Amino acid sequence: MTKYGFLGLGIMGNGMAANLVKAGYDVTVWNRSPVKCASLVAQGAKQAKTPEAVTASCDITFAMLADPEAAREVCFGPEGALAGIGEGRGYVDMSTVDEETVKAIAISITTAGGRFLESPVSGSKKPAMDGTLVILSAGDESLYKDAIPAFQLMGKMSSSLKKTGQAARMKLVVNMIMGSMMTALSEGVALCRKSGLNEFQLLEVLSNGALASPMVKGKMPTMLDGVFPTNFPLKHMQKDMRLAVSLGDRLSQPLPTAAAANELFKAARKAGLSDEDFAAVFKILS
């Protein structure tokens, strides 16, 4: 049976790794804060002291890290994942990062004799727990095929975009749209409230019209209640908006709506909302 490694047990990674453990696979986990490994170890996972120890002992290692800096540090740092790679072992980075980071990691992993796949995901805490993420992959096709059994436990869909860097771009486009939609929804709800209209009637209208979507159904009630349980931290959304706008700059593609949305998320971070759900951007407007 394939031995899996998992690096990074935050809001997303914990649920994703748990699905592998629950399926009966041999799973070795690591996290910067070791205490986050405890629940998975209790379910049957093994715990390693370093990323190197994980990649050296596993056939395929998945990494789910917060940002480009964390992805680079875990891979390239002392006793990092790169040090344990070799002999065709696979490294699947599922973090949302820029393509430059993806390509730097890909080159290093393959040069060391390993196989690399970038596989950022679309979804948040609950889909991660439920195994219903959308997984976007690019890179080594043999590793993609070998990882499919794990992907089927973590997601409802996986897609191969072939060329390394393309999955990173696709994920940034997806999150850029989602972040822009959230700021537009926030402005609409704020205007509804200021106009003296019934906010719950607005929710009913949106839920039954052309704008009906899981985001409206899932996020608007939290906005109306004023309670924002963290499924996708606002700081991560702002990071993704920043990376998307930066990609647009490099490609000379105007992104006026995304740029404005990014500024609103930046204001929300300055207001101390970084660790709340990204829907808490509504607080800046309400």
PDB file of C-alpha atoms in Angstrom:
ATOM      1  CA  MET A   1       0.000   0.000   0.000  1.00  0.00           C
ATOM      2  CA  THR A   2       1.207   3.495  -0.838  1.00  0.00           C
ATOM      3  CA  LYS A   3       2.754   5.393   2.062  1.00  0.00           C
ATOM      4  CA  TYR A   4       1.607   9.011   2.215  1.00  0.00           C
ATOM      5  CA  GLY A   5       3.199  11.993   3.918  1.00  0.00           C
ATOM      6  CA  PHE A   6       1.429  15.234   4.785  1.00  0.00           C
ATOM      7  CA  LEU A   7       3.111  18.540   5.625  1.00  0.00           C
ATOM      8  CA  GLY A   8       1.000  21.357   7.077  1.00  0.00           C
ATOM      9  CA  LEU A   9      -2.015  20.686   9.279  1.00  0.00           C
ATOM     10  CA  GLY A  10      -3.802  24.011   9.346  1.00  0.00           C
ATOM     11  CA  ILE A  11      -7.469  24.684   8.615  1.00  0.00           C
ATOM     12  CA  MET A  12      -7.251  22.858   5.277  1.00  0.00           C
ATOM     13  CA  GLY A  13      -4.476  20.332   5.776  1.00  0.00           C
ATOM     14  CA  ASN A  14      -5.904  18.730   8.902  1.00  0.00           C
ATOM     15  CA  GLY A  15      -9.126  17.672   7.185  1.00  0.00           C
ATOM     16  CA  MET A  16      -7.337  16.555   4.034  1.00  0.00           C
ATOM     17  CA  ALA A  17      -4.850  14.385   5.922  1.00  0.00           C
ATOM     18  CA  ALA A  18      -7.631  12.990   8.112  1.00  0.00           C
ATOM     19  CA  ASN A  19      -9.413  11.621   5.048  1.00  0.00           C
ATOM     20  CA  LEU A  20      -6.292   9.641   4.118  1.00  0.00           C
ATOM     21  CA  VAL A  21      -5.944   8.302   7.652  1.00  0.00           C
ATOM     22  CA  LYS A  22      -9.628   7.343   7.889  1.00  0.00           C
ATOM     23  CA  ALA A  23      -9.299   5.393   4.635  1.00  0.00           C
ATOM     24  CA  GLY A  24      -6.697   3.170   6.306  1.00  0.00           C
ATOM     25  CA  TYR A  25      -3.568   4.445   4.559  1.00  0.00           C
ATOM     26  CA  ASP A  26      -0.137   4.581   6.165  1.00  0.00           C
ATOM     27  CA  VAL A  27       0.192   8.341   6.746  1.00  0.00           C
ATOM     28  CA  THR A  28       3.093  10.269   8.292  1.00  0.00           C
ATOM     29  CA  VAL A  29       2.413  13.875   9.284  1.00  0.00           C
ATOM     30  CA  TRP A  30       4.429  16.947  10.222  1.00  0.00           C
ATOM     31  CA  ASN A  31       3.477  20.438  11.280  1.00  0.00           C
ATOM     32  CA  ARG A  32       5.479  23.450  12.396  1.00  0.00           C
ATOM     33  CA  SER A  33       3.467  23.386  15.656  1.00  0.00           C
ATOM     34  CA  PRO A  34       3.710  19.688  16.642  1.00  0.00           C
ATOM     35  CA  VAL A  35       0.582  19.858  18.814  1.00  0.00           C
ATOM     36  CA  LYS A  36      -1.549  19.997  15.661  1.00  0.00           C
ATOM     37  CA  CYS A  37      -0.464  16.440  14.844  1.00  0.00           C
ATOM     38  CA  ALA A  38      -2.064  15.001  17.989  1.00  0.00           C
ATOM     39  CA  SER A  39      -5.581  14.401  16.675  1.00  0.00           C
ATOM     40  CA  LEU A  40      -4.298  12.601  13.577  1.00  0.00           C
ATOM     41  CA  VAL A  41      -1.848  10.509  15.575  1.00  0.00           C
ATOM     42  CA  ALA A  42      -4.778   9.487  17.783  1.00  0.00           C
ATOM     43  CA  GLN A  43      -6.530   8.286  14.623  1.00  0.00           C
ATOM     44  CA  GLY A  44      -3.550   6.209  13.532  1.00  0.00           C
ATOM     45  CA  ALA A  45      -1.113   8.525  11.752  1.00  0.00           C
ATOM     46  CA  LYS A  46       2.603   8.568  12.458  1.00  0.00           C
ATOM     47  CA  GLN A  47       4.340  11.817  13.435  1.00  0.00           C
ATOM     48  CA  ALA A  48       7.712  12.907  12.053  1.00  0.00           C
ATOM     49  CA  LYS A  49      10.038  15.501  13.527  1.00  0.00           C
ATOM     50  CA  THR A  50      11.052  17.114  10.220  1.00  0.00           C
ATOM     51  CA  PRO A  51       9.792  17.485   6.642  1.00  0.00           C
ATOM     52  CA  GLU A  52      12.916  15.586   5.538  1.00  0.00           C
ATOM     53  CA  ALA A  53      11.885  12.597   7.635  1.00  0.00           C
ATOM     54  CA  VAL A  54       8.472  12.604   5.958  1.00  0.00           C
ATOM     55  CA  THR A  55       9.663  12.718   2.346  1.00  0.00           C
ATOM     56  CA  ALA A  56      12.431  10.188   2.996  1.00  0.00           C
ATOM     57  CA  SER A  57       9.981   7.589   4.313  1.00  0.00           C
ATOM     58  CA  CYS A  58       6.912   8.133   2.098  1.00  0.00           C
ATOM     59  CA  ASP A  59       6.095   7.293  -1.524  1.00  0.00           C
ATOM     60  CA  ILE A  60       4.112  10.506  -2.020  1.00  0.00           C
ATOM     61  CA  THR A  61       4.201  13.569   0.225  1.00  0.00           C
ATOM     62  CA  PHE A  62       1.523  16.254   0.133  1.00  0.00           C
ATOM     63  CA  ALA A  63       2.214  19.795   1.328  1.00  0.00           C
ATOM     64  CA  MET A  64      -0.520  22.253   2.289  1.00  0.00           C
ATOM     65  CA  LEU A  65       1.128  25.466   3.434  1.00  0.00           C
ATOM     66  CA  ALA A  66      -0.018  29.025   4.049  1.00  0.00           C
ATOM     67  CA  ASP A  67       1.863  31.060   1.446  1.00  0.00           C
ATOM     68  CA  PRO A  68       4.891  31.134  -0.884  1.00  0.00           C
ATOM     69  CA  GLU A  69       7.281  31.880   1.974  1.00  0.00           C
ATOM     70  CA  ALA A  70       6.103  28.880   3.984  1.00  0.00           C
ATOM     71  CA  ALA A  71       6.170  26.623   0.897  1.00  0.00           C
ATOM     72  CA  ARG A  72       9.783  27.580   0.183  1.00  0.00           C
ATOM     73  CA  GLU A  73      10.888  27.266   3.799  1.00  0.00           C
ATOM     74  CA  VAL A  74       9.391  23.806   4.284  1.00  0.00           C
ATOM     75  CA  CYS A  75      10.925  22.587   1.038  1.00  0.00           C
ATOM     76  CA  PHE A  76      14.328  24.285   1.069  1.00  0.00           C
ATOM     77  CA  GLY A  77      15.004  24.926   4.776  1.00  0.00           C
ATOM     78  CA  PRO A  78      17.248  22.916   7.098  1.00  0.00           C
ATOM     79  CA  GLU A  79      15.930  19.331   7.257  1.00  0.00           C
ATOM     80  CA  GLY A  80      13.369  20.390   4.662  1.00  0.00           C
ATOM     81  CA  ALA A  81      11.376  18.226   2.289  1.00  0.00           C
ATOM     82  CA  LEU A  82      13.941  18.507  -0.496  1.00  0.00           C
ATOM     83  CA  ALA A  83      16.596  16.778   1.624  1.00  0.00           C
ATOM     84  CA  GLY A  84      14.516  13.587   1.802  1.00  0.00           C
ATOM     85  CA  ILE A  85      13.472  13.442  -1.841  1.00  0.00           C
ATOM     86  CA  GLY A  86      14.971  10.974  -4.293  1.00  0.00           C
ATOM     87  CA  GLU A  87      14.486   7.643  -6.075  1.00  0.00           C
ATOM     88  CA  GLY A  88      11.292   8.746  -7.794  1.00  0.00           C
ATOM     89  CA  ARG A  89       9.425   9.668  -4.628  1.00  0.00           C
ATOM     90  CA  GLY A  90       6.661  12.190  -5.209  1.00  0.00           C
ATOM     91  CA  TYR A  91       6.139  15.690  -3.822  1.00  0.00           C
ATOM     92  CA  VAL A  92       2.692  17.239  -4.325  1.00  0.00           C
ATOM     93  CA  ASP A  93       2.450  20.885  -3.259  1.00  0.00           C
ATOM     94  CA  MET A  94      -1.210  21.756  -2.725  1.00  0.00           C
ATOM     95  CA  SER A  95      -0.552  25.263  -1.402  1.00  0.00           C
ATOM     96  CA  THR A  96      -1.841  28.352  -3.210  1.00  0.00           C
ATOM     97  CA  VAL A  97       1.331  30.119  -4.316  1.00  0.00           C
ATOM     98  CA  ASP A  98       2.721  32.017  -7.303  1.00  0.00           C
ATOM     99  CA  GLU A  99       4.091  30.163 -10.308  1.00  0.00           C
ATOM    100  CA  GLU A 100       7.660  31.311  -9.621  1.00  0.00           C
ATOM    101  CA  THR A 101       7.570  29.478  -6.293  1.00  0.00           C
ATOM    102  CA  VAL A 102       6.022  26.419  -7.959  1.00  0.00           C
ATOM    103  CA  LYS A 103       8.705  26.311 -10.645  1.00  0.00           C
ATOM    104  CA  ALA A 104      11.550  26.780  -8.159  1.00  0.00           C
ATOM    105  CA  ILE A 105      10.304  23.854  -6.074  1.00  0.00           C
ATOM    106  CA  ALA A 106       9.627  21.732  -9.180  1.00  0.00           C
ATOM    107  CA  ILE A 107      13.153  22.179 -10.534  1.00  0.00           C
ATOM    108  CA  SER A 108      14.742  21.343  -7.185  1.00  0.00           C
ATOM    109  CA  ILE A 109      12.613  18.253  -6.589  1.00  0.00           C
ATOM    110  CA  THR A 110      13.208  16.812 -10.056  1.00  0.00           C
ATOM    111  CA  THR A 111      16.921  17.625  -9.943  1.00  0.00           C
ATOM    112  CA  ALA A 112      17.117  15.645  -6.699  1.00  0.00           C
ATOM    113  CA  GLY A 113      15.571  12.627  -8.429  1.00  0.00           C
ATOM    114  CA  GLY A 114      12.000  13.066  -7.261  1.00  0.00           C
ATOM    115  CA  ARG A 115       8.731  13.722  -9.076  1.00  0.00           C
ATOM    116  CA  PHE A 116       6.779  16.957  -8.647  1.00  0.00           C
ATOM    117  CA  LEU A 117       3.152  17.956  -8.992  1.00  0.00           C
ATOM    118  CA  GLU A 118       1.498  21.260  -8.114  1.00  0.00           C
ATOM    119  CA  SER A 119      -2.081  20.699  -6.949  1.00  0.00           C
ATOM    120  CA  PRO A 120      -3.712  23.772  -5.387  1.00  0.00           C
ATOM    121  CA  VAL A 121      -7.300  23.262  -4.288  1.00  0.00           C
ATOM    122  CA  SER A 122     -10.522  25.215  -4.520  1.00  0.00           C
ATOM    123  CA  GLY A 123     -12.576  24.982  -1.352  1.00  0.00           C
ATOM    124  CA  SER A 124     -12.428  25.801   2.336  1.00  0.00           C
ATOM    125  CA  LYS A 125     -12.533  24.077   5.727  1.00  0.00           C
ATOM    126  CA  LYS A 126     -15.752  22.073   5.326  1.00  0.00           C
ATOM    127  CA  PRO A 127     -14.993  20.759   1.799  1.00  0.00           C
ATOM    128  CA  ALA A 128     -11.534  19.783   3.094  1.00  0.00           C
ATOM    129  CA  MET A 129     -13.142  17.806   5.903  1.00  0.00           C
ATOM    130  CA  ASP A 130     -15.827  16.333   3.644  1.00  0.00           C
ATOM    131  CA  GLY A 131     -13.399  15.367   0.860  1.00  0.00           C
ATOM    132  CA  THR A 132     -15.179  17.558  -1.700  1.00  0.00           C
ATOM    133  CA  LEU A 133     -12.385  19.899  -2.783  1.00  0.00           C
ATOM    134  CA  VAL A 134     -11.668  20.737  -6.420  1.00  0.00           C
ATOM    135  CA  ILE A 135      -8.040  19.836  -7.137  1.00  0.00           C
ATOM    136  CA  LEU A 136      -6.075  21.514  -9.936  1.00  0.00           C
ATOM    137  CA  SER A 137      -2.861  19.726 -10.906  1.00  0.00           C
ATOM    138  CA  ALA A 138       0.060  20.278 -13.250  1.00  0.00           C
ATOM    139  CA  GLY A 139       3.440  18.622 -13.587  1.00  0.00           C
ATOM    140  CA  ASP A 140       4.568  14.999 -13.669  1.00  0.00           C
ATOM    141  CA  GLU A 141       1.804  12.941 -15.313  1.00  0.00           C
ATOM    142  CA  SER A 142       2.946   9.663 -13.737  1.00  0.00           C
ATOM    143  CA  LEU A 143       2.736  11.243 -10.291  1.00  0.00           C
ATOM    144  CA  TYR A 144      -0.719  12.617 -11.108  1.00  0.00           C
ATOM    145  CA  LYS A 145      -1.921   9.114 -11.934  1.00  0.00           C
ATOM    146  CA  ASP A 146      -0.317   7.685  -8.789  1.00  0.00           C
ATOM    147  CA  ALA A 147      -1.914  10.400  -6.642  1.00  0.00           C
ATOM    148  CA  ILE A 148      -5.455   9.883  -7.973  1.00  0.00           C
ATOM    149  CA  PRO A 149      -6.493   7.444  -5.173  1.00  0.00           C
ATOM    150  CA  ALA A 150      -5.570  10.103  -2.597  1.00  0.00           C
ATOM    151  CA  PHE A 151      -7.177  12.879  -4.634  1.00  0.00           C
ATOM    152  CA  GLN A 152     -10.412  10.881  -4.739  1.00  0.00           C
ATOM    153  CA  LEU A 153     -10.447  10.878  -0.940  1.00  0.00           C
ATOM    154  CA  MET A 154      -9.665  14.591  -0.661  1.00  0.00           C
ATOM    155  CA  GLY A 155     -11.755  15.994  -3.510  1.00  0.00           C
ATOM    156  CA  LYS A 156     -14.818  15.578  -5.680  1.00  0.00           C
ATOM    157  CA  MET A 157     -12.859  16.525  -8.794  1.00  0.00           C
ATOM    158  CA  SER A 158      -9.255  16.573  -9.943  1.00  0.00           C
ATOM    159  CA  SER A 159      -8.010  17.986 -13.200  1.00  0.00           C
ATOM    160  CA  SER A 160      -4.604  17.911 -14.892  1.00  0.00           C
ATOM    161  CA  LEU A 161      -3.500  21.146 -16.557  1.00  0.00           C
ATOM    162  CA  LYS A 162      -0.247  19.512 -17.757  1.00  0.00           C
ATOM    163  CA  LYS A 163       2.308  22.363 -17.707  1.00  0.00           C
ATOM    164  CA  THR A 164       3.903  23.302 -14.371  1.00  0.00           C
ATOM    165  CA  GLY A 165       2.729  26.755 -13.285  1.00  0.00           C
ATOM    166  CA  GLN A 166      -0.653  26.551 -14.998  1.00  0.00           C
ATOM    167  CA  ALA A 167      -2.419  25.184 -11.908  1.00  0.00           C
ATOM    168  CA  ALA A 168      -1.038  28.058  -9.831  1.00  0.00           C
ATOM    169  CA  ARG A 169      -2.366  30.541 -12.379  1.00  0.00           C
ATOM    170  CA  MET A 170      -5.767  28.866 -12.542  1.00  0.00           C
ATOM    171  CA  LYS A 171      -6.118  28.865  -8.742  1.00  0.00           C
ATOM    172  CA  LEU A 172      -5.272  32.564  -8.551  1.00  0.00           C
ATOM    173  CA  VAL A 173      -7.890  33.345 -11.210  1.00  0.00           C
ATOM    174  CA  VAL A 174     -10.507  31.348  -9.267  1.00  0.00           C
ATOM    175  CA  ASN A 175      -9.744  33.045  -5.951  1.00  0.00           C
ATOM    176  CA  MET A 176      -9.522  36.458  -7.580  1.00  0.00           C
ATOM    177  CA  ILE A 177     -13.084  36.010  -8.861  1.00  0.00           C
ATOM    178  CA  MET A 178     -14.271  34.761  -5.474  1.00  0.00           C
ATOM    179  CA  GLY A 179     -12.662  37.638  -3.584  1.00  0.00           C
ATOM    180  CA  SER A 180     -14.109  40.200  -5.993  1.00  0.00           C
ATOM    181  CA  MET A 181     -17.546  38.606  -5.664  1.00  0.00           C
ATOM    182  CA  MET A 182     -17.325  38.776  -1.881  1.00  0.00           C
ATOM    183  CA  THR A 183     -16.575  42.498  -1.888  1.00  0.00           C
ATOM    184  CA  ALA A 184     -19.444  43.129  -4.331  1.00  0.00           C
ATOM    185  CA  LEU A 185     -21.795  41.073  -2.139  1.00  0.00           C
ATOM    186  CA  SER A 186     -20.623  43.027   0.913  1.00  0.00           C
ATOM    187  CA  GLU A 187     -21.305  46.340  -0.800  1.00  0.00           C
ATOM    188  CA  GLY A 188     -24.762  45.143  -1.869  1.00  0.00           C
ATOM    189  CA  VAL A 189     -25.734  44.020   1.625  1.00  0.00           C
ATOM    190  CA  ALA A 190     -24.399  47.263   3.115  1.00  0.00           C
ATOM    191  CA  LEU A 191     -26.417  49.332   0.634  1.00  0.00           C
ATOM    192  CA  CYS A 192     -29.492  47.221   1.320  1.00  0.00           C
ATOM    193  CA  ARG A 193     -29.115  47.874   5.053  1.00  0.00           C
ATOM    194  CA  LYS A 194     -28.527  51.607   4.592  1.00  0.00           C
ATOM    195  CA  SER A 195     -31.574  51.824   2.317  1.00  0.00           C
ATOM    196  CA  GLY A 196     -33.859  50.417   4.981  1.00  0.00           C
ATOM    197  CA  LEU A 197     -34.590  47.274   2.977  1.00  0.00           C
ATOM    198  CA  ASN A 198     -35.087  43.833   4.494  1.00  0.00           C
ATOM    199  CA  GLU A 199     -31.742  42.007   4.286  1.00  0.00           C
ATOM    200  CA  PHE A 200     -33.329  38.580   4.551  1.00  0.00           C
ATOM    201  CA  GLN A 201     -35.575  39.387   1.620  1.00  0.00           C
ATOM    202  CA  LEU A 202     -32.427  40.288  -0.324  1.00  0.00           C
ATOM    203  CA  LEU A 203     -31.002  36.867   0.560  1.00  0.00           C
ATOM    204  CA  GLU A 204     -34.208  35.225  -0.693  1.00  0.00           C
ATOM    205  CA  VAL A 205     -34.108  37.183  -3.953  1.00  0.00           C
ATOM    206  CA  LEU A 206     -30.432  36.409  -4.569  1.00  0.00           C
ATOM    207  CA  SER A 207     -30.878  32.728  -3.691  1.00  0.00           C
ATOM    208  CA  ASN A 208     -33.649  32.303  -6.257  1.00  0.00           C
ATOM    209  CA  GLY A 209     -32.240  34.364  -9.112  1.00  0.00           C
ATOM    210  CA  ALA A 210     -29.359  34.409 -11.544  1.00  0.00           C
ATOM    211  CA  LEU A 211     -26.889  35.237  -8.741  1.00  0.00           C
ATOM    212  CA  ALA A 212     -27.716  32.127  -6.710  1.00  0.00           C
ATOM    213  CA  SER A 213     -24.502  30.392  -5.653  1.00  0.00           C
ATOM    214  CA  PRO A 214     -23.016  28.398  -2.771  1.00  0.00           C
ATOM    215  CA  MET A 215     -21.158  31.546  -1.690  1.00  0.00           C
ATOM    216  CA  VAL A 216     -24.339  33.622  -1.397  1.00  0.00           C
ATOM    217  CA  LYS A 217     -26.104  30.767   0.404  1.00  0.00           C
ATOM    218  CA  GLY A 218     -23.186  30.056   2.722  1.00  0.00           C
ATOM    219  CA  LYS A 219     -21.686  33.476   3.410  1.00  0.00           C
ATOM    220  CA  MET A 220     -24.566  35.955   3.376  1.00  0.00           C
ATOM    221  CA  PRO A 221     -26.280  34.467   6.482  1.00  0.00           C
ATOM    222  CA  THR A 222     -23.032  34.920   8.439  1.00  0.00           C
ATOM    223  CA  MET A 223     -22.875  38.528   7.270  1.00  0.00           C
ATOM    224  CA  LEU A 224     -26.431  39.150   8.476  1.00  0.00           C
ATOM    225  CA  ASP A 225     -25.751  37.419  11.808  1.00  0.00           C
ATOM    226  CA  GLY A 226     -22.446  39.235  12.304  1.00  0.00           C
ATOM    227  CA  VAL A 227     -20.668  35.979  13.174  1.00  0.00           C
ATOM    228  CA  PHE A 228     -17.816  34.843  10.934  1.00  0.00           C
ATOM    229  CA  PRO A 229     -16.539  31.324  11.758  1.00  0.00           C
ATOM    230  CA  THR A 230     -13.235  30.931   9.975  1.00  0.00           C
ATOM    231  CA  ASN A 231     -13.400  28.552   7.030  1.00  0.00           C
ATOM    232  CA  PHE A 232     -10.982  30.483   4.829  1.00  0.00           C
ATOM    233  CA  PRO A 233      -8.926  33.137   6.685  1.00  0.00           C
ATOM    234  CA  LEU A 234      -9.178  36.667   5.336  1.00  0.00           C
ATOM    235  CA  LYS A 235      -5.386  37.021   5.360  1.00  0.00           C
ATOM    236  CA  HIS A 236      -5.113  34.140   2.886  1.00  0.00           C
ATOM    237  CA  MET A 237      -7.691  35.676   0.567  1.00  0.00           C
ATOM    238  CA  GLN A 238      -5.799  38.962   0.578  1.00  0.00           C
ATOM    239  CA  LYS A 239      -2.610  37.064  -0.205  1.00  0.00           C
ATOM    240  CA  ASP A 240      -4.297  35.413  -3.177  1.00  0.00           C
ATOM    241  CA  MET A 241      -5.731  38.728  -4.400  1.00  0.00           C
ATOM    242  CA  ARG A 242      -2.265  40.259  -4.177  1.00  0.00           C
ATOM    243  CA  LEU A 243      -0.722  37.418  -6.158  1.00  0.00           C
ATOM    244  CA  ALA A 244      -3.465  37.627  -8.808  1.00  0.00           C
ATOM    245  CA  VAL A 245      -3.032  41.372  -9.238  1.00  0.00           C
ATOM    246  CA  SER A 246       0.725  40.842  -9.475  1.00  0.00           C
ATOM    247  CA  LEU A 247       0.181  38.231 -12.212  1.00  0.00           C
ATOM    248  CA  GLY A 248      -1.986  40.735 -14.073  1.00  0.00           C
ATOM    249  CA  ASP A 249       0.769  43.324 -13.816  1.00  0.00           C
ATOM    250  CA  ARG A 250       3.316  40.940 -15.308  1.00  0.00           C
ATOM    251  CA  LEU A 251       0.983  40.064 -18.176  1.00  0.00           C
ATOM    252  CA  SER A 252      -0.147  43.694 -18.740  1.00  0.00           C
ATOM    253  CA  GLN A 253      -3.725  42.603 -18.053  1.00  0.00           C
ATOM    254  CA  PRO A 254      -5.935  45.306 -16.470  1.00  0.00           C
ATOM    255  CA  LEU A 255      -7.677  44.043 -13.319  1.00  0.00           C
ATOM    256  CA  PRO A 256      -9.454  47.130 -11.939  1.00  0.00           C
ATOM    257  CA  THR A 257     -12.145  45.239 -10.018  1.00  0.00           C
ATOM    258  CA  ALA A 258      -9.673  42.816  -8.439  1.00  0.00           C
ATOM    259  CA  ALA A 259      -7.289  45.650  -7.546  1.00  0.00           C
ATOM    260  CA  ALA A 260     -10.088  47.538  -5.776  1.00  0.00           C
ATOM    261  CA  ALA A 261     -11.172  44.373  -3.960  1.00  0.00           C
ATOM    262  CA  ASN A 262      -7.596  43.780  -2.850  1.00  0.00           C
ATOM    263  CA  GLU A 263      -7.490  47.239  -1.291  1.00  0.00           C
ATOM    264  CA  LEU A 264     -10.634  46.442   0.704  1.00  0.00           C
ATOM    265  CA  PHE A 265      -9.115  43.199   1.984  1.00  0.00           C
ATOM    266  CA  LYS A 266      -5.951  45.107   2.909  1.00  0.00           C
ATOM    267  CA  ALA A 267      -8.083  47.558   4.902  1.00  0.00           C
ATOM    268  CA  ALA A 268      -9.743  44.620   6.634  1.00  0.00           C
ATOM    269  CA  ARG A 269      -6.356  43.202   7.620  1.00  0.00           C
ATOM    270  CA  LYS A 270      -5.308  46.597   8.960  1.00  0.00           C
ATOM    271  CA  ALA A 271      -8.512  46.602  11.023  1.00  0.00           C
ATOM    272  CA  GLY A 272      -7.433  43.370  12.727  1.00  0.00           C
ATOM    273  CA  LEU A 273      -9.624  40.937  10.784  1.00  0.00           C
ATOM    274  CA  SER A 274      -6.827  38.773   9.343  1.00  0.00           C
ATOM    275  CA  ASP A 275      -7.747  35.575  11.175  1.00  0.00           C
ATOM    276  CA  GLU A 276     -11.502  35.864  10.664  1.00  0.00           C
ATOM    277  CA  ASP A 277     -13.249  34.364   7.662  1.00  0.00           C
ATOM    278  CA  PHE A 278     -12.804  36.293   4.428  1.00  0.00           C
ATOM    279  CA  ALA A 279     -16.515  37.202   4.563  1.00  0.00           C
ATOM    280  CA  ALA A 280     -15.596  39.490   7.489  1.00  0.00           C
ATOM    281  CA  VAL A 281     -14.499  42.048   4.880  1.00  0.00           C
ATOM    282  CA  PHE A 282     -18.168  43.063   5.211  1.00  0.00           C
ATOM    283  CA  LYS A 283     -17.300  44.693   8.551  1.00  0.00           C
ATOM    284  CA  ILE A 284     -15.332  47.379   6.732  1.00  0.00           C
ATOM    285  CA  LEU A 285     -18.454  48.468   4.871  1.00  0.00           C
ATOM    286  CA  SER A 286     -21.241  47.938   7.394  1.00  0.00           C
TER     287      SER A 286
END
